[in-house]
Tab-separated table of C-alpha atoms in Angstrom:
chain	number	residue	atom	x	y	z
A	140	MET	CA	-65.069	79.038	45.581
A	141	ALA	CA	-66.332	75.551	46.399
A	142	PRO	CA	-65.088	72.623	44.364
A	143	THR	CA	-67.499	71.079	41.954
A	144	ASP	CA	-68.387	67.386	41.681
A	145	ASP	CA	-66.262	66.931	38.560
A	146	THR	CA	-63.067	68.168	40.102
A	147	GLU	CA	-63.308	66.101	43.295
A	148	PRO	CA	-62.553	62.657	41.804
A	149	ALA	CA	-59.589	64.058	39.874
A	150	ALA	CA	-58.131	65.732	42.918
A	151	ARG	CA	-58.681	62.615	44.986
A	152	HIS	CA	-56.904	60.509	42.327
A	153	ALA	CA	-53.959	62.922	42.176
A	154	ALA	CA	-53.600	62.931	45.924
A	155	THR	CA	-53.554	59.140	46.158
A	156	PRO	CA	-49.916	57.876	46.074
A	157	THR	CA	-48.987	55.470	43.260
A	158	VAL	CA	-48.183	51.967	44.561
A	159	THR	CA	-46.013	49.702	42.303
A	160	THR	CA	-46.203	45.931	42.719
A	161	PRO	CA	-42.740	44.354	43.035
A	162	PRO	CA	-41.931	41.511	40.615
A	163	ALA	CA	-42.597	38.037	41.845
A	164	ARG	CA	-39.545	36.221	43.102
A	165	PRO	CA	-39.024	32.501	42.799
A	166	SER	CA	-39.781	30.550	45.897
A	167	ALA	CA	-37.020	29.172	48.083
A	168	ASP	CA	-37.596	25.556	46.995
A	169	GLY	CA	-36.793	26.366	43.350
A	170	ALA	CA	-40.365	26.125	42.026
A	171	ALA	CA	-41.269	28.577	39.303
A	172	ALA	CA	-43.544	31.390	40.238
A	173	PRO	CA	-47.134	31.236	39.029
A	174	GLY	CA	-47.426	32.584	35.518
A	175	ALA	CA	-43.694	32.215	34.665
A	176	ARG	CA	-42.921	31.297	31.034
A	177	MET	CA	-40.239	28.936	29.594
A	178	PRO	CA	-37.325	30.761	27.930
A	179	ARG	CA	-37.534	30.784	24.170
A	180	TRP	CA	-33.990	29.401	23.724
A	181	LEU	CA	-34.559	26.307	25.879
A	182	PRO	CA	-36.575	24.187	23.363
A	183	ARG	CA	-34.128	24.975	20.589
A	184	ALA	CA	-31.188	24.091	22.841
A	185	MET	CA	-32.795	20.766	23.763
A	186	VAL	CA	-33.486	19.938	20.113
A	187	LEU	CA	-29.914	20.867	19.180
A	188	ALA	CA	-28.468	18.712	21.985
A	189	LEU	CA	-30.581	15.724	20.937
A	190	ALA	CA	-29.557	16.235	17.299
A	191	LEU	CA	-25.869	16.327	18.259
A	192	ILE	CA	-26.221	13.149	20.324
A	193	ALA	CA	-28.017	11.395	17.460
A	194	ALA	CA	-25.368	12.556	14.963
A	195	PHE	CA	-22.575	11.311	17.254
A	196	GLN	CA	-24.233	7.926	17.684
A	197	LEU	CA	-24.817	7.636	13.948
A	198	GLY	CA	-21.219	8.614	13.175
A	199	SER	CA	-19.857	6.140	15.749
A	200	TRP	CA	-21.999	3.352	14.306
A	201	ALA	CA	-20.931	4.172	10.744
A	202	PHE	CA	-17.255	4.315	11.762
A	203	HIS	CA	-17.428	0.892	13.406
A	204	GLN	CA	-19.178	-0.533	10.371
A	205	LEU	CA	-16.618	0.937	7.984
A	206	THR	CA	-13.499	0.164	10.028
A	207	ALA	CA	-12.479	-2.746	7.798
A	208	LEU	CA	-12.918	-0.635	4.657
A	209	LEU	CA	-10.923	2.254	6.131
A	210	ILE	CA	-8.073	-0.097	7.054
A	211	ASN	CA	-8.069	-1.497	3.517
A	212	ILE	CA	-7.920	2.036	2.104
A	213	LEU	CA	-5.013	2.858	4.425
A	214	ILE	CA	-3.119	-0.246	3.262
A	215	ALA	CA	-3.865	0.618	-0.360
A	216	PHE	CA	-2.635	4.188	0.136
A	217	PHE	CA	0.712	3.060	1.557
A	218	LEU	CA	1.060	0.449	-1.181
A	219	ALA	CA	0.410	3.143	-3.786
A	220	LEU	CA	3.056	5.332	-2.140
A	221	ALA	CA	5.494	2.417	-2.238
A	222	ILE	CA	5.119	1.822	-5.983
A	223	GLU	CA	4.867	5.531	-6.826
A	224	PRO	CA	8.612	5.915	-7.681
A	225	ALA	CA	8.539	3.021	-10.168
A	226	VAL	CA	5.319	4.241	-11.779
A	227	SER	CA	6.586	7.826	-12.007
A	228	TRP	CA	9.882	6.623	-13.505
A	229	MET	CA	8.084	4.769	-16.311
A	230	ALA	CA	5.577	7.606	-16.810
A	231	ALA	CA	8.429	10.125	-17.178
A	232	ARG	CA	9.725	8.076	-20.119
A	233	GLY	CA	6.557	8.392	-22.161
A	234	MET	CA	4.475	5.465	-20.868
A	235	ARG	CA	0.897	6.099	-19.869
A	236	ARG	CA	0.487	6.125	-16.098
A	237	GLY	CA	-2.284	3.530	-16.100
A	238	LEU	CA	-0.208	1.097	-18.154
A	239	ALA	CA	2.841	1.671	-15.948
A	240	THR	CA	0.780	0.928	-12.834
A	241	PHE	CA	-0.610	-2.220	-14.448
A	242	LEU	CA	2.886	-3.476	-15.309
A	243	VAL	CA	4.113	-2.901	-11.753
A	244	PHE	CA	1.133	-4.765	-10.324
A	245	LEU	CA	1.580	-7.573	-12.834
A	246	GLY	CA	5.208	-8.014	-11.780
A	247	LEU	CA	4.205	-8.076	-8.097
A	248	MET	CA	1.470	-10.642	-8.709
A	249	ILE	CA	3.799	-12.914	-10.719
A	250	ALA	CA	6.417	-12.768	-7.961
A	251	ILE	CA	3.879	-13.491	-5.211
A	252	ALA	CA	2.250	-16.315	-7.183
A	253	GLY	CA	5.618	-17.915	-7.902
A	254	PHE	CA	6.651	-17.724	-4.253
A	255	ILE	CA	3.358	-19.246	-3.058
A	256	THR	CA	3.619	-22.023	-5.649
A	257	LEU	CA	7.172	-22.924	-4.654
A	258	LEU	CA	6.358	-22.777	-0.963
A	259	GLY	CA	3.240	-24.907	-1.450
A	260	SER	CA	5.162	-27.547	-3.401
A	261	MET	CA	7.816	-27.624	-0.681
A	262	LEU	CA	5.252	-28.048	2.081
A	263	ALA	CA	3.373	-30.683	0.120
A	264	GLY	CA	6.585	-32.627	-0.428
A	265	GLN	CA	7.459	-32.453	3.242
A	266	ILE	CA	3.974	-33.580	4.279
A	267	ILE	CA	4.118	-36.541	1.900
A	268	LYS	CA	7.555	-37.442	3.221
A	269	MET	CA	6.319	-37.276	6.824
A	270	VAL	CA	3.265	-39.433	6.040
A	271	GLU	CA	5.378	-42.044	4.268
A	272	GLY	CA	7.901	-42.165	7.095
A	273	PHE	CA	5.351	-42.172	9.902
A	274	PRO	CA	5.142	-46.012	10.232
A	275	ALA	CA	8.920	-46.318	10.587
A	276	TYR	CA	8.957	-43.480	13.100
A	277	LEU	CA	6.135	-45.133	15.052
A	278	ASP	CA	8.017	-48.447	15.072
A	279	SER	CA	11.117	-46.779	16.477
A	280	VAL	CA	9.085	-45.128	19.233
A	281	ILE	CA	7.347	-48.422	20.127
A	282	ASN	CA	10.682	-50.280	20.247
A	283	TRP	CA	12.130	-47.635	22.542
A	284	ILE	CA	9.125	-47.888	24.881
A	285	ASN	CA	9.299	-51.708	24.954
A	286	GLN	CA	13.013	-51.725	25.704
A	287	THR	CA	12.855	-48.964	28.309
A	288	PHE	CA	9.712	-49.927	30.227
A	289	HIS	CA	9.751	-53.706	29.449
A	290	MET	CA	6.387	-53.632	27.707
A	291	ASP	CA	4.954	-55.604	24.796
A	292	LEU	CA	3.364	-53.011	22.505
A	293	ARG	CA	2.614	-53.638	18.851
A	294	ARG	CA	2.015	-51.131	16.096
A	295	VAL	CA	-1.276	-52.772	15.105
A	296	ASP	CA	-2.663	-52.376	18.614
A	297	VAL	CA	-1.622	-48.744	18.755
A	298	GLN	CA	-3.182	-47.995	15.368
A	299	GLU	CA	-6.460	-49.681	16.300
A	300	GLY	CA	-6.560	-47.817	19.583
A	301	LEU	CA	-6.044	-44.523	17.780
A	302	LEU	CA	-8.663	-45.243	15.134
A	303	HIS	CA	-11.320	-46.222	17.681
A	304	SER	CA	-10.574	-43.514	20.230
A	305	ASP	CA	-13.178	-40.905	21.169
A	306	TRP	CA	-10.837	-37.924	20.865
A	307	LEU	CA	-10.028	-38.814	17.245
A	308	ARG	CA	-13.720	-39.012	16.406
A	309	LYS	CA	-14.393	-35.649	18.070
A	310	TYR	CA	-11.400	-34.130	16.315
A	311	ALA	CA	-12.705	-35.323	12.941
A	312	GLN	CA	-16.152	-33.879	13.675
A	313	ASN	CA	-14.711	-30.521	14.720
A	314	SER	CA	-12.475	-30.453	11.659
A	315	ALA	CA	-15.431	-31.149	9.370
A	316	ALA	CA	-17.411	-28.378	11.036
A	317	GLY	CA	-14.468	-25.979	10.721
A	318	VAL	CA	-14.141	-26.455	6.975
A	319	LEU	CA	-16.912	-23.926	6.377
A	320	ASP	CA	-15.230	-21.384	8.640
A	321	VAL	CA	-11.916	-21.821	6.835
A	322	SER	CA	-13.644	-21.451	3.474
A	323	ALA	CA	-15.368	-18.263	4.637
A	324	GLN	CA	-12.061	-16.847	5.879
A	325	VAL	CA	-10.365	-17.687	2.583
A	326	LEU	CA	-13.110	-15.977	0.603
A	327	GLY	CA	-12.989	-12.982	2.910
A	328	GLY	CA	-9.223	-12.751	2.483
A	329	LEU	CA	-9.522	-12.882	-1.294
A	330	PHE	CA	-12.157	-10.147	-1.275
A	331	GLN	CA	-9.969	-8.015	0.996
A	332	LEU	CA	-6.987	-8.556	-1.295
A	333	LEU	CA	-9.070	-7.533	-4.308
A	334	THR	CA	-10.273	-4.395	-2.492
A	335	VAL	CA	-6.752	-3.356	-1.526
A	336	SER	CA	-5.475	-4.012	-5.062
A	337	LEU	CA	-8.205	-1.919	-6.689
A	338	PHE	CA	-7.789	1.034	-4.357
A	339	SER	CA	-4.004	0.980	-4.596
A	340	PHE	CA	-4.219	0.788	-8.408
A	341	TYR	CA	-6.491	3.846	-8.505
A	342	PHE	CA	-4.306	5.753	-6.032
A	343	ALA	CA	-1.158	5.048	-8.051
A	344	ALA	CA	-2.682	5.538	-11.520
A	345	ASP	CA	-4.584	8.718	-10.600
A	346	GLY	CA	-2.002	10.134	-8.198
A	347	PRO	CA	-1.614	13.509	-9.969
A	348	ARG	CA	-5.383	13.895	-10.311
A	349	LEU	CA	-5.827	13.078	-6.621
A	350	ARG	CA	-3.225	15.683	-5.654
A	351	ARG	CA	-4.898	18.314	-7.842
A	352	ALA	CA	-8.300	17.555	-6.326
A	353	LEU	CA	-6.861	17.845	-2.816
A	354	CYS	CA	-5.011	21.090	-3.554
A	355	SER	CA	-8.024	22.674	-5.248
A	356	VAL	CA	-9.778	23.112	-1.881
A	357	LEU	CA	-6.731	24.636	-0.137
A	358	PRO	CA	-5.101	28.066	-0.338
A	359	PRO	CA	-1.770	28.320	-2.177
A	360	ALA	CA	0.331	28.331	1.010
A	361	ARG	CA	-1.304	25.128	2.240
A	362	GLN	CA	-0.972	23.535	-1.189
A	363	ALA	CA	2.836	23.757	-1.006
A	364	GLU	CA	2.851	22.111	2.430
A	365	VAL	CA	0.557	19.275	1.290
A	366	LEU	CA	2.660	18.591	-1.805
A	367	ARG	CA	5.826	18.602	0.293
A	368	ALA	CA	4.310	16.158	2.780
A	369	TRP	CA	3.165	13.935	-0.090
A	370	GLU	CA	6.655	13.936	-1.604
A	371	ILE	CA	8.234	13.048	1.748
A	372	ALA	CA	5.749	10.190	2.222
A	373	VAL	CA	6.522	8.813	-1.247
A	374	ASP	CA	10.286	8.998	-0.666
A	375	LYS	CA	10.174	7.361	2.758
A	376	THR	CA	7.667	4.631	1.915
A	377	GLY	CA	9.288	3.761	-1.398
A	378	GLY	CA	12.747	3.885	0.159
A	379	TYR	CA	11.619	1.594	2.958
A	380	LEU	CA	10.169	-0.934	0.518
A	381	TYR	CA	13.164	-0.948	-1.816
A	382	SER	CA	15.742	-1.099	0.978
A	383	ARG	CA	13.864	-4.000	2.569
A	384	GLY	CA	13.666	-5.724	-0.794
A	385	LEU	CA	17.417	-5.376	-1.292
A	386	MET	CA	18.132	-6.730	2.195
A	387	ALA	CA	15.702	-9.598	1.549
A	388	LEU	CA	17.627	-10.457	-1.634
A	389	ILE	CA	20.973	-10.455	0.182
A	390	SER	CA	19.584	-12.488	3.084
A	391	GLY	CA	17.955	-15.007	0.764
A	392	ILE	CA	21.172	-15.537	-1.201
A	393	ALA	CA	23.253	-15.960	1.974
A	394	HIS	CA	20.878	-18.515	3.502
A	395	TYR	CA	20.531	-20.324	0.188
A	396	ILE	CA	24.304	-20.805	0.007
A	397	LEU	CA	24.354	-22.235	3.539
A	398	LEU	CA	21.414	-24.596	2.991
A	399	GLN	CA	22.773	-25.742	-0.357
A	400	ALA	CA	26.176	-26.450	1.205
A	401	LEU	CA	24.545	-28.513	3.955
A	402	GLY	CA	22.462	-30.476	1.449
A	403	VAL	CA	19.123	-29.356	2.879
A	404	PRO	CA	16.294	-29.942	0.377
A	405	TYR	CA	14.332	-27.040	-1.117
A	406	ALA	CA	17.215	-24.630	-0.498
A	407	PRO	CA	16.039	-21.989	-3.064
A	408	VAL	CA	12.527	-21.799	-1.623
A	409	LEU	CA	13.827	-21.688	1.942
A	410	GLY	CA	16.221	-18.891	0.996
A	411	VAL	CA	13.365	-16.830	-0.451
A	412	TRP	CA	11.270	-17.615	2.635
A	413	VAL	CA	13.960	-16.407	5.029
A	414	GLY	CA	14.629	-13.267	3.008
A	415	LEU	CA	11.011	-12.129	2.734
A	416	VAL	CA	9.738	-13.079	6.174
A	417	SER	CA	12.744	-11.713	8.067
A	418	GLN	CA	12.510	-8.325	6.343
A	419	PHE	CA	8.808	-7.655	5.923
A	420	ILE	CA	7.535	-8.954	9.282
A	421	PRO	CA	8.885	-6.606	11.950
A	422	THR	CA	10.361	-7.665	15.299
A	423	ILE	CA	9.579	-11.402	15.166
A	424	GLY	CA	10.188	-11.978	11.458
A	425	THR	CA	13.720	-13.276	11.976
A	426	TYR	CA	12.585	-16.004	14.370
A	427	LEU	CA	9.677	-17.043	12.173
A	428	ALA	CA	11.944	-17.112	9.136
A	429	GLY	CA	14.601	-19.272	10.789
A	430	ALA	CA	12.185	-21.807	12.271
A	431	LEU	CA	11.208	-23.488	8.989
A	432	PRO	CA	14.784	-24.047	7.665
A	433	MET	CA	15.819	-25.385	11.076
A	434	LEU	CA	12.916	-27.838	11.089
A	435	ILE	CA	13.677	-29.157	7.603
A	436	ALA	CA	17.415	-29.305	8.361
A	437	PHE	CA	16.617	-31.316	11.504
A	438	THR	CA	14.950	-33.993	9.344
A	439	VAL	CA	18.247	-34.390	7.453
A	440	ASN	CA	20.644	-34.178	10.392
A	441	PRO	CA	20.056	-32.703	13.884
A	442	TRP	CA	23.446	-30.995	13.784
A	443	TYR	CA	22.440	-29.199	10.597
A	444	ALA	CA	19.665	-27.489	12.522
A	445	VAL	CA	22.243	-26.227	15.038
A	446	TRP	CA	24.420	-24.853	12.229
A	447	VAL	CA	21.390	-23.101	10.696
A	448	LEU	CA	20.523	-21.538	14.057
A	449	ILE	CA	24.078	-20.251	14.537
A	450	PHE	CA	24.152	-18.820	11.022
A	451	VAL	CA	20.769	-17.080	11.491
A	452	VAL	CA	21.910	-15.419	14.721
A	453	VAL	CA	25.297	-14.334	13.298
A	454	TYR	CA	23.784	-13.024	10.083
A	455	GLN	CA	21.154	-11.082	12.021
A	456	GLN	CA	23.875	-9.277	13.978
A	457	PHE	CA	25.757	-8.540	10.761
A	458	GLU	CA	22.593	-7.161	9.209
A	459	ASN	CA	21.680	-5.012	12.212
A	460	TYR	CA	25.083	-3.414	12.704
A	461	MET	CA	26.672	-3.433	9.237
A	462	LEU	CA	24.183	-3.860	6.410
A	463	GLN	CA	20.997	-2.145	7.538
A	464	PRO	CA	22.546	1.213	8.638
A	465	LYS	CA	24.182	1.656	5.232
A	466	LEU	CA	21.125	0.723	3.182
A	467	THR	CA	18.555	2.668	5.219
A	468	ALA	CA	20.659	5.712	6.117
A	469	LYS	CA	19.015	7.852	3.424
A	470	SER	CA	15.639	6.164	3.060
A	471	VAL	CA	14.413	5.348	6.592
A	472	ASP	CA	16.824	6.931	9.061
A	473	ILE	CA	15.130	6.311	12.420
A	474	HIS	CA	16.530	5.082	15.685
A	475	PRO	CA	16.093	1.325	16.393
A	476	ALA	CA	14.290	2.090	19.658
A	477	VAL	CA	11.876	4.406	17.826
A	478	ALA	CA	11.296	1.739	15.175
A	479	PHE	CA	10.620	-0.893	17.840
A	480	GLY	CA	8.220	1.383	19.704
A	481	SER	CA	6.409	2.343	16.501
A	482	VAL	CA	5.924	-1.332	15.622
A	483	ILE	CA	4.451	-2.035	19.074
A	484	ALA	CA	2.163	0.998	18.826
A	485	GLY	CA	1.060	0.080	15.297
A	486	THR	CA	0.331	-3.482	16.382
A	487	ALA	CA	-1.752	-2.244	19.314
A	488	LEU	CA	-3.756	0.072	17.058
A	489	LEU	CA	-4.217	-1.899	13.821
A	490	GLY	CA	-2.750	-5.340	14.449
A	491	ALA	CA	-0.527	-6.845	11.762
A	492	VAL	CA	-1.378	-4.034	9.351
A	493	GLY	CA	-0.164	-1.462	11.850
A	494	ALA	CA	3.072	-3.385	12.345
A	495	LEU	CA	3.752	-3.302	8.594
A	496	ILE	CA	3.051	0.384	8.010
A	497	ALA	CA	4.333	1.714	11.350
A	498	ILE	CA	7.966	2.212	10.320
A	499	PRO	CA	7.333	4.106	7.030
A	500	ALA	CA	4.624	6.189	8.741
A	501	VAL	CA	6.953	7.184	11.593
A	502	ALA	CA	9.784	7.853	9.137
A	503	THR	CA	7.487	10.125	7.128
A	504	LEU	CA	6.369	11.989	10.255
A	505	GLN	CA	9.965	12.370	11.444
A	506	ALA	CA	11.108	13.739	8.084
A	507	PHE	CA	8.135	16.113	7.898
A	508	LEU	CA	8.794	17.471	11.392
A	509	GLY	CA	12.499	17.748	10.641
A	510	ALA	CA	11.714	19.927	7.644
A	511	TYR	CA	9.609	22.405	9.635
A	512	VAL	CA	11.050	22.304	13.172
A	513	LYS	CA	13.758	24.908	13.699
A	514	ARG	CA	16.989	23.553	15.198
A	515	TYR	CA	19.760	25.378	17.037
A	516	ALA	CA	23.456	24.742	17.531
A	517	VAL	CA	24.163	22.756	20.700
A	518	THR	CA	26.393	24.423	23.246
A	519	ASP	CA	29.801	22.918	23.931
A	520	ASP	CA	29.023	21.685	27.427
A	521	PRO	CA	30.595	18.564	28.988
A	522	ARG	CA	27.133	17.442	30.129
A	523	VAL	CA	26.069	17.107	26.493
A	524	HIS	CA	28.683	14.383	26.076
A	525	GLY	CA	27.629	12.603	29.253
A	526	HIS	CA	30.294	14.053	31.577
A	527	ARG	CA	29.312	15.370	34.976
A	528	SER	CA	30.274	18.968	35.579
A	529	ARG	CA	32.062	20.016	38.778
A	530	GLY	CA	32.283	23.437	40.245
A	531	PRO	CA	35.574	25.343	40.205
A	532	GLY	CA	37.934	24.095	42.860
A	533	SER	CA	35.828	21.052	43.820
A	534	PRO	CA	37.945	17.912	44.191
A	535	GLY	CA	37.354	14.889	42.003
A	536	VAL	CA	36.148	11.483	43.108
A	537	LEU	CA	39.662	10.001	43.315
A	538	THR	CA	40.900	12.974	45.335
A	539	ARG	CA	38.077	12.633	47.852
A	540	ILE	CA	38.705	8.887	48.200
A	541	ARG	CA	42.420	9.482	48.775
A	542	ARG	CA	41.705	12.076	51.441
A	543	LEU	CA	39.359	9.723	53.245
A	544	ALA	CA	41.978	6.950	53.134
A	545	GLU	CA	44.662	9.244	54.568
A	546	ARG	CA	42.471	10.268	57.481
A	547	ARG	CA	43.548	8.523	60.766
A	548	PRO	CA	41.278	7.585	63.647
A	549	GLY	CA	41.345	10.233	66.328
A	550	THR	CA	42.718	12.916	64.030
A	551	GLU	CA	39.838	15.240	64.750
A	552	GLU	CA	40.244	14.749	68.530
A	553	SER	CA	43.970	15.627	68.461
A	554	SER	CA	43.331	18.653	66.294
A	555	SER	CA	40.764	19.914	68.744
């Protein structure tokens, strides 16, 4: 039977093999093939990357702008930790916490104001004394120059030369221009002091509320750790402040007795100066504290300055090796090398503020790690005590030296 016209196209289509077109491959030079589409995730990834970069730049800019405020808050927090024991002691005896904090701050402000007033009166008296004695000092210098170099100088000529000199005129102009800068720095310092005082007052007065707010966002296990760390920080910071205050009192009394015995003027103020500066300015506080009494003692008698220097050095050794270990054994028990390194690190990070808070911060961290780091008993090995271990039967150093000394030249040749 012959095929019809309708069945021929179908048979021809069935007989024709099916040819599949392979997918287009990217060219060797990396160019996309014609008709290729961008992945759907790529625009979102680009937008997310740009958003992260913008957020990082914004956060970096905000951090740099708020650095001064963050440092003030850090100072206020450590100050609040330092006065926390006194405030808690008064609050435990029925006094409202806000009133107790106000009384502590009032006592601190009265003490600081009294110290600044006494120190200012002492400096003003010394400046007036130096100005009044300047003509006599200038006459003595001119007489020494005339006798030594056979010159004929007069005080009037020297004064006129100084008054009409160019460097004095430039110095006066620069000083007048710098008055505004000094005023701006003074106002900035007062504003910074007010900021630190307000934050520290709120931290100390609302300490329990702040702890509850912090613990409310943590699970119970973490709450116990945070409260323990807070308690350690309060103990170490308060102990550091009170131990330093006690050492400052002892140092001030000791230096006052010496200065009063030598007849140096302003002995009470100088004693307070030495006590505070030597204790609350780390590393270089002793040298700064001893410089001012030495200078004033030198105006009375040059040998008095030598006696003050000797007493400062001797007392510093007594304090380092006898007084300080006993007073800070329970409050801030850290190695002197660790304390020195922490002060250097704090100074490099935050300047003078870092130097002041470095020691209590490191003491807090050390106590916190000591509470959670597991310790083991140390084995009884001679190397622990610094002794070198020798193998069994190995001769000692003296034995080896004696054997070498007993050896004669040519012994090995005769033995062979």
